[in-house]
XYZ file of C-alpha atoms in Angstrom:
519
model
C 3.111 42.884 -72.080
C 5.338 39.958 -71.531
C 5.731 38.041 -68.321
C 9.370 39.315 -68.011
C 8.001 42.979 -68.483
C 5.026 42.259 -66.127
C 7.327 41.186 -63.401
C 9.368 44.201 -63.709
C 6.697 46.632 -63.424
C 4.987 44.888 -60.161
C 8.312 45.014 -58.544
C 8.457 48.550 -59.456
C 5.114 49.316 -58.303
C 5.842 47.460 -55.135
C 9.446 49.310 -54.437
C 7.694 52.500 -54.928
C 4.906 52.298 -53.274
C 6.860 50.641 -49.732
C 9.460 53.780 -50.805
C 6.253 56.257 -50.754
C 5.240 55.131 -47.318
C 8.294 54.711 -45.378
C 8.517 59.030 -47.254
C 5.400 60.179 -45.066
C 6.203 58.143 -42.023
C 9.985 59.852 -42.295
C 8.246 62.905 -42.536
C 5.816 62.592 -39.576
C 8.172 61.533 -37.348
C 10.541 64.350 -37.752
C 7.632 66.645 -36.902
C 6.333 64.748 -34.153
C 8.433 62.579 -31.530
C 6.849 59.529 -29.334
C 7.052 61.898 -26.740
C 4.700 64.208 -27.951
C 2.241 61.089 -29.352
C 1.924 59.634 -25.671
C 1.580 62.860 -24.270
C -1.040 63.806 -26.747
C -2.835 60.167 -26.614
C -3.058 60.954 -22.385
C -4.901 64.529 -22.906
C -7.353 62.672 -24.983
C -8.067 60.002 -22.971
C -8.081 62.450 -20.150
C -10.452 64.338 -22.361
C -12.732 61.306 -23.122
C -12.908 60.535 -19.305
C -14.207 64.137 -18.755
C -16.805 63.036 -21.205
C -18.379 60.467 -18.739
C -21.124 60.807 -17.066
C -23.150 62.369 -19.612
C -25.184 65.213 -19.252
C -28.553 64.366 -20.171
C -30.129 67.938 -18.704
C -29.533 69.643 -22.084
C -31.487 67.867 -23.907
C -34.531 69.595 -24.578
C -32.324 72.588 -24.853
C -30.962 71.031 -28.292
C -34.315 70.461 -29.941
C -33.941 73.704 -31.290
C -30.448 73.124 -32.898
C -31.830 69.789 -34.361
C -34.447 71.246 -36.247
C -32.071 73.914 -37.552
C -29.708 71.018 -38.816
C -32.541 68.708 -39.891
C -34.317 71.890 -41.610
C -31.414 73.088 -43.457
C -30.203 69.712 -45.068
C -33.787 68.912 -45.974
C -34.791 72.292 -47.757
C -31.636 73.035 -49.257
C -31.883 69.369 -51.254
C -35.221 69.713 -51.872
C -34.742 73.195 -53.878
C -30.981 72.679 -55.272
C -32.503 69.425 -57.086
C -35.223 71.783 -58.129
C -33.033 74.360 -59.612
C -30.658 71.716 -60.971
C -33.176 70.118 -62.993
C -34.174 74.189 -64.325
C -30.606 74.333 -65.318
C -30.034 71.079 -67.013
C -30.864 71.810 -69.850
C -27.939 74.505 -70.444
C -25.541 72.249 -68.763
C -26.471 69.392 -71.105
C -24.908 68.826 -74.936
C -28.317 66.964 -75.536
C -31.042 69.541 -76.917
C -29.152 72.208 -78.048
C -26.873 72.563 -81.444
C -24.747 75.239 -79.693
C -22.269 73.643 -77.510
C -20.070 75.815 -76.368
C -23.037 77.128 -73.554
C -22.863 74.028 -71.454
C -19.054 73.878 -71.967
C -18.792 77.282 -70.320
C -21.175 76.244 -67.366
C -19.759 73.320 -66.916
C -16.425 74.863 -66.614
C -17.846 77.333 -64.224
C -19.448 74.651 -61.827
C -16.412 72.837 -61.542
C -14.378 75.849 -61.019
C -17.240 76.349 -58.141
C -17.261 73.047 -57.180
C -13.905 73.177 -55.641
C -14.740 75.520 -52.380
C -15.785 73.196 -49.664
C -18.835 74.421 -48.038
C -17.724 75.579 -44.635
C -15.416 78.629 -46.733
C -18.676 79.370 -48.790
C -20.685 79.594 -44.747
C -17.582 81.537 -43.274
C -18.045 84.066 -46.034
C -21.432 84.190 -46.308
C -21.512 84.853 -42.503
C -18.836 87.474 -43.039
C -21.434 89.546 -45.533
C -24.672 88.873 -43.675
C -23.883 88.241 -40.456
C -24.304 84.958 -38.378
C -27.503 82.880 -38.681
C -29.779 80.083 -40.615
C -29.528 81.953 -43.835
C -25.430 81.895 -44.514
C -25.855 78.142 -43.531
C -29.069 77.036 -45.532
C -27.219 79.265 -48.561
C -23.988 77.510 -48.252
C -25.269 74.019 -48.398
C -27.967 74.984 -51.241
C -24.986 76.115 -53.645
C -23.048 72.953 -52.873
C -26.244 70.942 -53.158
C -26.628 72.706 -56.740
C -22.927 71.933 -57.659
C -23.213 68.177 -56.835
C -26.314 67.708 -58.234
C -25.790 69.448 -61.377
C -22.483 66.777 -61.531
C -24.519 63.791 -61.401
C -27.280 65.002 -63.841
C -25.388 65.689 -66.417
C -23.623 62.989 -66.765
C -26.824 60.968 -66.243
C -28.906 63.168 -68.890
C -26.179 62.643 -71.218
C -26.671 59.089 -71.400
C -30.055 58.938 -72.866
C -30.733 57.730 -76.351
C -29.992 60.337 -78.867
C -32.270 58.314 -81.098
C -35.115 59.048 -78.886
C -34.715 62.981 -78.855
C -34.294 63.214 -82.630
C -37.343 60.869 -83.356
C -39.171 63.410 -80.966
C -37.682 66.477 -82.423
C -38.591 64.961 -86.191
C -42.567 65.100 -84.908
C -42.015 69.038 -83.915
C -42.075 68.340 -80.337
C -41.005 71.302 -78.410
C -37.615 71.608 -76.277
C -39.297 71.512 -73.130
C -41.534 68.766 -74.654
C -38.743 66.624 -75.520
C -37.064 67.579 -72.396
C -39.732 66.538 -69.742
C -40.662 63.366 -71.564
C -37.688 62.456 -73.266
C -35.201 63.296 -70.566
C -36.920 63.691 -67.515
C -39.221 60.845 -67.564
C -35.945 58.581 -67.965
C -34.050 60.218 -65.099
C -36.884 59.876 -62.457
C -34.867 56.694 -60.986
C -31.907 58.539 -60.775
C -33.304 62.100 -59.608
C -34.077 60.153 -56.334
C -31.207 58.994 -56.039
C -29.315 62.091 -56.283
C -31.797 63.361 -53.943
C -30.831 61.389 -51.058
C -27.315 61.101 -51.681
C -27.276 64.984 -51.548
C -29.609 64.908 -48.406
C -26.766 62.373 -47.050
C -24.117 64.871 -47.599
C -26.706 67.671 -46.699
C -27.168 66.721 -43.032
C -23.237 66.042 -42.083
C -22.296 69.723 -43.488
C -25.309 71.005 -41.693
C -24.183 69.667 -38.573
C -21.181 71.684 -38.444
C -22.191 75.058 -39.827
C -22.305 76.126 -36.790
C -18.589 75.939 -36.295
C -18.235 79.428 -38.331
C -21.606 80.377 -37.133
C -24.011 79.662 -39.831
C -26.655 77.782 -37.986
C -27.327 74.271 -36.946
C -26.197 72.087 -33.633
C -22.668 72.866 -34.724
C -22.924 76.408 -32.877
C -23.915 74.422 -29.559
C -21.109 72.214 -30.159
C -18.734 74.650 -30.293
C -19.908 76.703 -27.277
C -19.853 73.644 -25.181
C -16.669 72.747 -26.289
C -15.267 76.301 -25.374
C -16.517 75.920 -21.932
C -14.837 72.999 -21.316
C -18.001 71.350 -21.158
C -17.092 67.790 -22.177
C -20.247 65.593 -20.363
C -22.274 68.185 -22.864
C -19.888 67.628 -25.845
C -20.391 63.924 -25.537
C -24.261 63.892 -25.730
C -24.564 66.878 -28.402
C -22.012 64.246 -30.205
C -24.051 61.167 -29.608
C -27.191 63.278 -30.858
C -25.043 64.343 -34.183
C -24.194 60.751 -34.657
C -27.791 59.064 -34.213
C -29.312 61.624 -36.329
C -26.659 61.137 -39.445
C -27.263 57.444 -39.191
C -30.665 57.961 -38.922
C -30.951 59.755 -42.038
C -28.415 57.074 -44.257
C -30.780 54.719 -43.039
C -34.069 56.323 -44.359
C -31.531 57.430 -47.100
C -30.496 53.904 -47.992
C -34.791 52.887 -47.356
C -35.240 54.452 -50.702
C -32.764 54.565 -52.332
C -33.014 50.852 -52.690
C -37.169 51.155 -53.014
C -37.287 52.900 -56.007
C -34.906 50.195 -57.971
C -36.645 47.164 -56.702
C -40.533 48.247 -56.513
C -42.565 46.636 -59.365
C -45.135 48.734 -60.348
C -48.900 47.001 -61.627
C -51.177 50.046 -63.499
C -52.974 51.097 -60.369
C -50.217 51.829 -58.363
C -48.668 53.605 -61.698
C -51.810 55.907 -61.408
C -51.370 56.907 -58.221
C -47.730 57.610 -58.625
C -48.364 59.646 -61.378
C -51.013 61.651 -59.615
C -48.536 61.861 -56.592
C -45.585 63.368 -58.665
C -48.251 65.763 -60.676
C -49.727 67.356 -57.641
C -47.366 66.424 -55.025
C -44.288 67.708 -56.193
C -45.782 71.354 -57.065
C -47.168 71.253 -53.259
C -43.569 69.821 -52.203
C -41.887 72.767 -53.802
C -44.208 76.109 -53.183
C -44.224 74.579 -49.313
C -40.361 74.643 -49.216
C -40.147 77.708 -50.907
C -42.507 79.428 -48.069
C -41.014 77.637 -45.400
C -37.638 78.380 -45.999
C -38.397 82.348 -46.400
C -40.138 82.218 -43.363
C -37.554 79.628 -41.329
C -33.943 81.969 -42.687
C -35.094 84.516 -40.812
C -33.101 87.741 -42.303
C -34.180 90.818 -42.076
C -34.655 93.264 -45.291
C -32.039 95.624 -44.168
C -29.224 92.934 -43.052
C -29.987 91.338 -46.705
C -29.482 94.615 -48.493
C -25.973 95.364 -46.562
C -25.107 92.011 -46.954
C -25.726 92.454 -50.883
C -23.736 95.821 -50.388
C -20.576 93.887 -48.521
C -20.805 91.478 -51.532
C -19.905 93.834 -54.239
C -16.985 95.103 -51.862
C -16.116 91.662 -52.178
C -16.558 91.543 -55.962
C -14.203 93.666 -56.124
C -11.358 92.307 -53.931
C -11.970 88.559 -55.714
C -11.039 90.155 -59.128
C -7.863 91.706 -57.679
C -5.695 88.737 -55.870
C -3.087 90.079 -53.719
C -0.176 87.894 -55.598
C 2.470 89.348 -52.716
C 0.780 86.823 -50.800
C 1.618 84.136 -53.400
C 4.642 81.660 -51.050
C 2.715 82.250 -47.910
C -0.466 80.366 -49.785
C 2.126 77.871 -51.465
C 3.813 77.050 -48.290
C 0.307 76.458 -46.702
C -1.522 74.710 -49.384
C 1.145 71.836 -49.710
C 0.689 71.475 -45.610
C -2.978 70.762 -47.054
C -1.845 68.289 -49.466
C 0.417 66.267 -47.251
C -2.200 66.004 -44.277
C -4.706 64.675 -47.067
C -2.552 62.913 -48.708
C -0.672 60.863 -45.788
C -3.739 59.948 -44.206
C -5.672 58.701 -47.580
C -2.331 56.343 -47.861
C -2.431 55.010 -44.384
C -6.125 54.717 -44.513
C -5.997 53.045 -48.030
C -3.673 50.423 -46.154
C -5.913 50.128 -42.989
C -8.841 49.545 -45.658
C -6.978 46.602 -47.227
C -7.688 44.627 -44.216
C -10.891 46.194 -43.109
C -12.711 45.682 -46.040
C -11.744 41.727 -45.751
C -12.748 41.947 -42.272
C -16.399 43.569 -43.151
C -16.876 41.097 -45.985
C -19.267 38.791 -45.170
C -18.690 36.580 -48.441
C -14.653 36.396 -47.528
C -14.861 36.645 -43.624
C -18.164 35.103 -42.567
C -21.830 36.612 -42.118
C -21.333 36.812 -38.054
C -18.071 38.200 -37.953
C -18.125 40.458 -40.512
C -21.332 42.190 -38.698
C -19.624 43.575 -35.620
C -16.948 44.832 -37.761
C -19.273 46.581 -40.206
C -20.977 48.439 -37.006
C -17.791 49.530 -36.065
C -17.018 50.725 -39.577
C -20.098 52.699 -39.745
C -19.836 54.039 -36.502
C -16.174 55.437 -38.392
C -18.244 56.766 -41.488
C -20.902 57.956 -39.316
C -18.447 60.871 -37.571
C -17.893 64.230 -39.434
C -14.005 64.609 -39.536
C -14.357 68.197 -38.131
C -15.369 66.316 -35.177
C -12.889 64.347 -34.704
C -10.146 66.726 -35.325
C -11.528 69.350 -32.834
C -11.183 66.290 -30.439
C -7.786 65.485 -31.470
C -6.837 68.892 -31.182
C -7.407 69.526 -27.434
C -5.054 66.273 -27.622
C -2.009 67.420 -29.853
C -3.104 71.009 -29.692
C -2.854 73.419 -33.290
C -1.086 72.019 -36.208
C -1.182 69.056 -38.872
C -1.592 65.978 -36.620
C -4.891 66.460 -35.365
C -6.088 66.806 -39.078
C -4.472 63.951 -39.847
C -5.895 61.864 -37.689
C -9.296 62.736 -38.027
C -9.077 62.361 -41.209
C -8.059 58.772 -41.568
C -10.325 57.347 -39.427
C -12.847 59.283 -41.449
C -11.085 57.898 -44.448
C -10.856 54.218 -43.294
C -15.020 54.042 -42.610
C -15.362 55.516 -46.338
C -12.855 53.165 -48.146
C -13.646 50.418 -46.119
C -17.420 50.848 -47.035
C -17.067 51.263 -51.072
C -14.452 48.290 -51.148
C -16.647 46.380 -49.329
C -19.217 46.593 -51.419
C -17.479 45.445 -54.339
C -15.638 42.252 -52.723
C -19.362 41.484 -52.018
C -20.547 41.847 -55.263
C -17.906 38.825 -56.261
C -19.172 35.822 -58.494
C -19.437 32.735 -56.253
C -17.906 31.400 -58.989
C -13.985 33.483 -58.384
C -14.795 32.352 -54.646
C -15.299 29.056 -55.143
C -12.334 28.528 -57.639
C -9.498 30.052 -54.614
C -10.972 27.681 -51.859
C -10.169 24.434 -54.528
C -6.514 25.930 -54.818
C -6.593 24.803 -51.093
C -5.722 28.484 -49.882
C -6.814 29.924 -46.686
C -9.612 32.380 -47.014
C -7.052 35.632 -46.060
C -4.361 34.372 -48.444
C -6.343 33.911 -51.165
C -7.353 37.449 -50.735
C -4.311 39.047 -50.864
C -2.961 36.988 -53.439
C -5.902 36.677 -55.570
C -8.832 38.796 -54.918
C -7.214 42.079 -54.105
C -4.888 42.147 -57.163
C -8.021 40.858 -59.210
C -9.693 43.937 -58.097
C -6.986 46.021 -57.830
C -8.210 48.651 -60.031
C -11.320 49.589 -58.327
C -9.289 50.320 -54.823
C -6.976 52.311 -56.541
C -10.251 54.450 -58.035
C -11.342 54.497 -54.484
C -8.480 55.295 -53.334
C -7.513 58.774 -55.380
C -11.548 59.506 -54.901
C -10.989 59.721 -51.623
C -7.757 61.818 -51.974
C -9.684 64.331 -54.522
C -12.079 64.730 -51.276
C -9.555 65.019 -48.422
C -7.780 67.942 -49.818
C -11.339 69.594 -49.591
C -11.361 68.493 -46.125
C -8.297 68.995 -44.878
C -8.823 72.765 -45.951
C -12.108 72.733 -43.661
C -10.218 71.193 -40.918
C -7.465 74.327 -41.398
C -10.528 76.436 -40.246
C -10.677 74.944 -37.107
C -6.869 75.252 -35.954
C -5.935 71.657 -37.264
C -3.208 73.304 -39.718
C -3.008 74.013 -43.543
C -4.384 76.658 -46.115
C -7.834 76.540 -44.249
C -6.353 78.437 -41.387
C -5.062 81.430 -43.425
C -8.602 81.461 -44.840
C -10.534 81.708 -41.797
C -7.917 84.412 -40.511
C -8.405 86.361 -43.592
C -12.404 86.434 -44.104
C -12.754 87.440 -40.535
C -10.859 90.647 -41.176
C -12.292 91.091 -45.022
C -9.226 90.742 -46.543
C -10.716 89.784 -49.842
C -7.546 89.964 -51.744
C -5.495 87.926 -49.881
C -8.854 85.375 -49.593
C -9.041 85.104 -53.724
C -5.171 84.373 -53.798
C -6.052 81.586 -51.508
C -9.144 80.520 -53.793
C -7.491 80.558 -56.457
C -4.520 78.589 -55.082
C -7.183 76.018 -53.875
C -8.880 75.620 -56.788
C -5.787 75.316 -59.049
C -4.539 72.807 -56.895
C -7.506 70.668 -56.480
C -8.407 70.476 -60.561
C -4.859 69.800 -61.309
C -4.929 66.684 -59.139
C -8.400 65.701 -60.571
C -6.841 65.463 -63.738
C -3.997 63.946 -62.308
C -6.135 61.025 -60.625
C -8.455 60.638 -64.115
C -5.185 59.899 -66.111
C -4.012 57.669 -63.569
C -7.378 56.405 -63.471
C -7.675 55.497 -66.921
C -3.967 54.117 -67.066
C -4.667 51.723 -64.302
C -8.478 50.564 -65.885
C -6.359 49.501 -69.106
């Protein structure tokens, strides 16, 4: 590309993107006047005062709760990494000739991968009735799903070499898969351990919003009582214990990659993962059937209400086709205006939180703050937005970019600190100031990886703007709540399938662009 051609296409970038923006702002305002933003802005802060003084009586009340959260998120990464690594194999292209297996699982799990967890819970409660087990099953199959994701694509990296020099000696498959494989993805298993325990205990924490378990359930009760010193400490309590477990998350995450092992401490290790992790997993296994708590009978008639649904999920009621359209695009607008004016926010955020670009001390209060941002579930938020603005679109998208901001804010971060000293060193000699030579230098240096962050993070709203539809904040996730609480299991696999379309077609979408922009 020439300079002449170069030029063009930034200006065209630039025109379209400023043209993009000043599209969704157009569009919010004619929904929503400044009239109804300051009168929605006073109910919350009338809402937060209501908040103050907390109530601290409940307390022991939600020790109960807690280990329902804590007890779910655990157990259901412990055994979804266990069955993941089971299935791995099949989902792999690595030990067997006959590839079109994993291509059909694969295809499945991503197919799968598209419900957000709170629909599986809602249905799962609709079929066996409110309780631990809908929630614990929920985040298990989601736990599977990502799990299985990250795996894969790790397994799929090993030395092909390796396996045929095995496979040449007449090793065995599960031989060659347990010390060819496994032994290499040991690092990484961890890792997706935690991550999924990460994950694990912020969906936990609001199963109870469709009754499936967990502090959520509190939450919600309080919140329908108009209970707000309550709210604020069952909040405070949700917020300590996610940061809490990132923390112990992060611990050991970052353990296993820098630990140096001498033979002794190899020994142990080895001893540890040979008896340990067979005593880990039995132990889970008995704990769980004993902590789920459902009865024989309410399993068997929940097993009978799923072949009813069966049934209905094979035979989509297509009548109710433009109702899911109109819907599902309310769903793509909330996710996608707020992932744009969060991607903006993070632009400046991330220079702020940099403590290469900003300065060690300054940058620290403003990476609190940002975590504190991360650290909220957006259901959360929205549910407090929405005794603000009331039902619609506005409350999701607010809670949604903060949410958003924290995330993007966090991953750019992290790369702008990973910066050479070297690219740092050469904008201070141009004689710039440290912001300009950000925006000027840095930002379109690196320009690539926000806009990978950037369409991540869109893939992921449109999952969570359908979750907050569930809770009155607008879009296709109200429709779906409506619809599984009266059964209507046509109309809900019109809406799945809507969903799902929608969701893989913009993955693909966000790959090409992906690719276009890496080149």
């Amino acid at each position: 590309m020439n300079l002449k051609n170069f030029i063009i296409k930034k200006s065209i970038t630039k025109l379209a993107s400023l043209s993009f923006i000043v599209l969704i702002i157009f569009i919010a305002y004619s929904q929503y006047d400044t009239k109804t933003f300051s009168l929605g802005f006073k109910r919350i802060q009338n809402l937060l005062g209501r908040m103050y003084p907390v109530d601290f009586s409940i307390l022991p009340e939600l020790k109960q709760p807690i280990i329902e959260t804590i007890n779910i998120a655990l157990f259901s990464s412990v055994l979804a990494l266990c069955t993941t690594l089971i299935l791995l194999p099949i989902l792999t292209n690595v030990l067997f000739k006959l590839k079109i297996i994993p291509k059909i699982f694969s295809a499945v799990f991503s197919i799968f991968r598209t419900m957000p967890f709170l629909i599986i819970a809602a249905i799962l409660v609709s079929l066996f009735s409110t309780g631990v087990f809908s929630g614990f099953v929920s985040i298990y199959l989601i736990n599977i799903l990502t799990s299985a994701k990250l795996l894969k694509e790790y397994a799929e990296e090993v030395e092909i070499k390796q396996l045929e020099a095995m496979e040449s000696l007449g090793a065995s498959k599960f031989i060659i898969y347990k010390n060819a494989i496994l032994s290499n993805l040991k690092p990484q298993v961890i890792s997706v351990y935690f991550l999924t325990l990460e994950s694990s205990i912020r969906g936990a924490s609001v199963l109870g919003l469709v009754g499936a378990g967990g502090i959520g359930q509190r939450l919600w009760q309080e919140l329908n009582h108009l209970r707000y010193d309550r709210v604020s400490i069952i909040i405070i309590t949700l917020v300590i214990l996610i940061f809490v477990i990132d923390l112990v998350s992060y611990y050991f995450r970052n353990l296993q990659n820098t630990s140096q092992l001498n033979f002794e401490k190899f020994l142990l290790r080895r001893n540890v993962v040979k008896f340990g992790i067979p005593l880990i997993i039995v132990g889970s296994i008995l704990y769980v059937t004993n902590f789920i708590n459902i009865s024989h009978e309410r399993f068997i008639i929940g097993l009978k209400q799923l072949n009813v649904l069966a049934k209905g999920i094979i035979n989509p009621d297509l009548a109710y086709v433009p109702k899911m359209l109109s819907e599902l695009f309310v769903s793509i607008e909330i996710a996608l205006s707020a992932t744009i004016f969060a991607a903006v926010t993070a632009i400046f955020t991330s220079y702020l939180s940099s403590v290469n670009l900003f300065g060690k001390y300054k940058a620290l209060g403003v990476k609190v703050f940002i975590n504190i941002l991360r650290t909220f579930p957006p259901i959360i938020v929205a549910l407090i937005f929405f005794r603000g603005f009331g039902p619609g679109a506005i409350s999701s998208f607010f809670a949604l970019y903060i949410y958003t901001v924290g995330v993007m804010t966090k991953m750019y971060n992290e790369v702008l600190e990973g910066i050479n000293n070297n690219v740092l060193l050469m904008t201070k000699s141009l004689g710039l100031g440290s912001f300009i030579s950000y925006v000027k230098i840095i930002f379109n240096g690196y320009f690539p990886e926000f806009v990978t962050i950037v369409l991540y993070r869109f893939e992921s709203n449109i999952k969570n703007s359908t979750i907050l539809g569930m809770v009155g904040a607008g879009g296709i996730g109200h429709l779906l709540v409506n619809n599984i609480e009266y059964r209507n299991w046509n109309r809900i696999s019109t809406l799945l399938i809507g969903l799902s379309l929608s969701i893989i077609i913009i993955e693909n979408i966000s790959y090409f662009i992906r690719m276009r922009v890496k080149k």
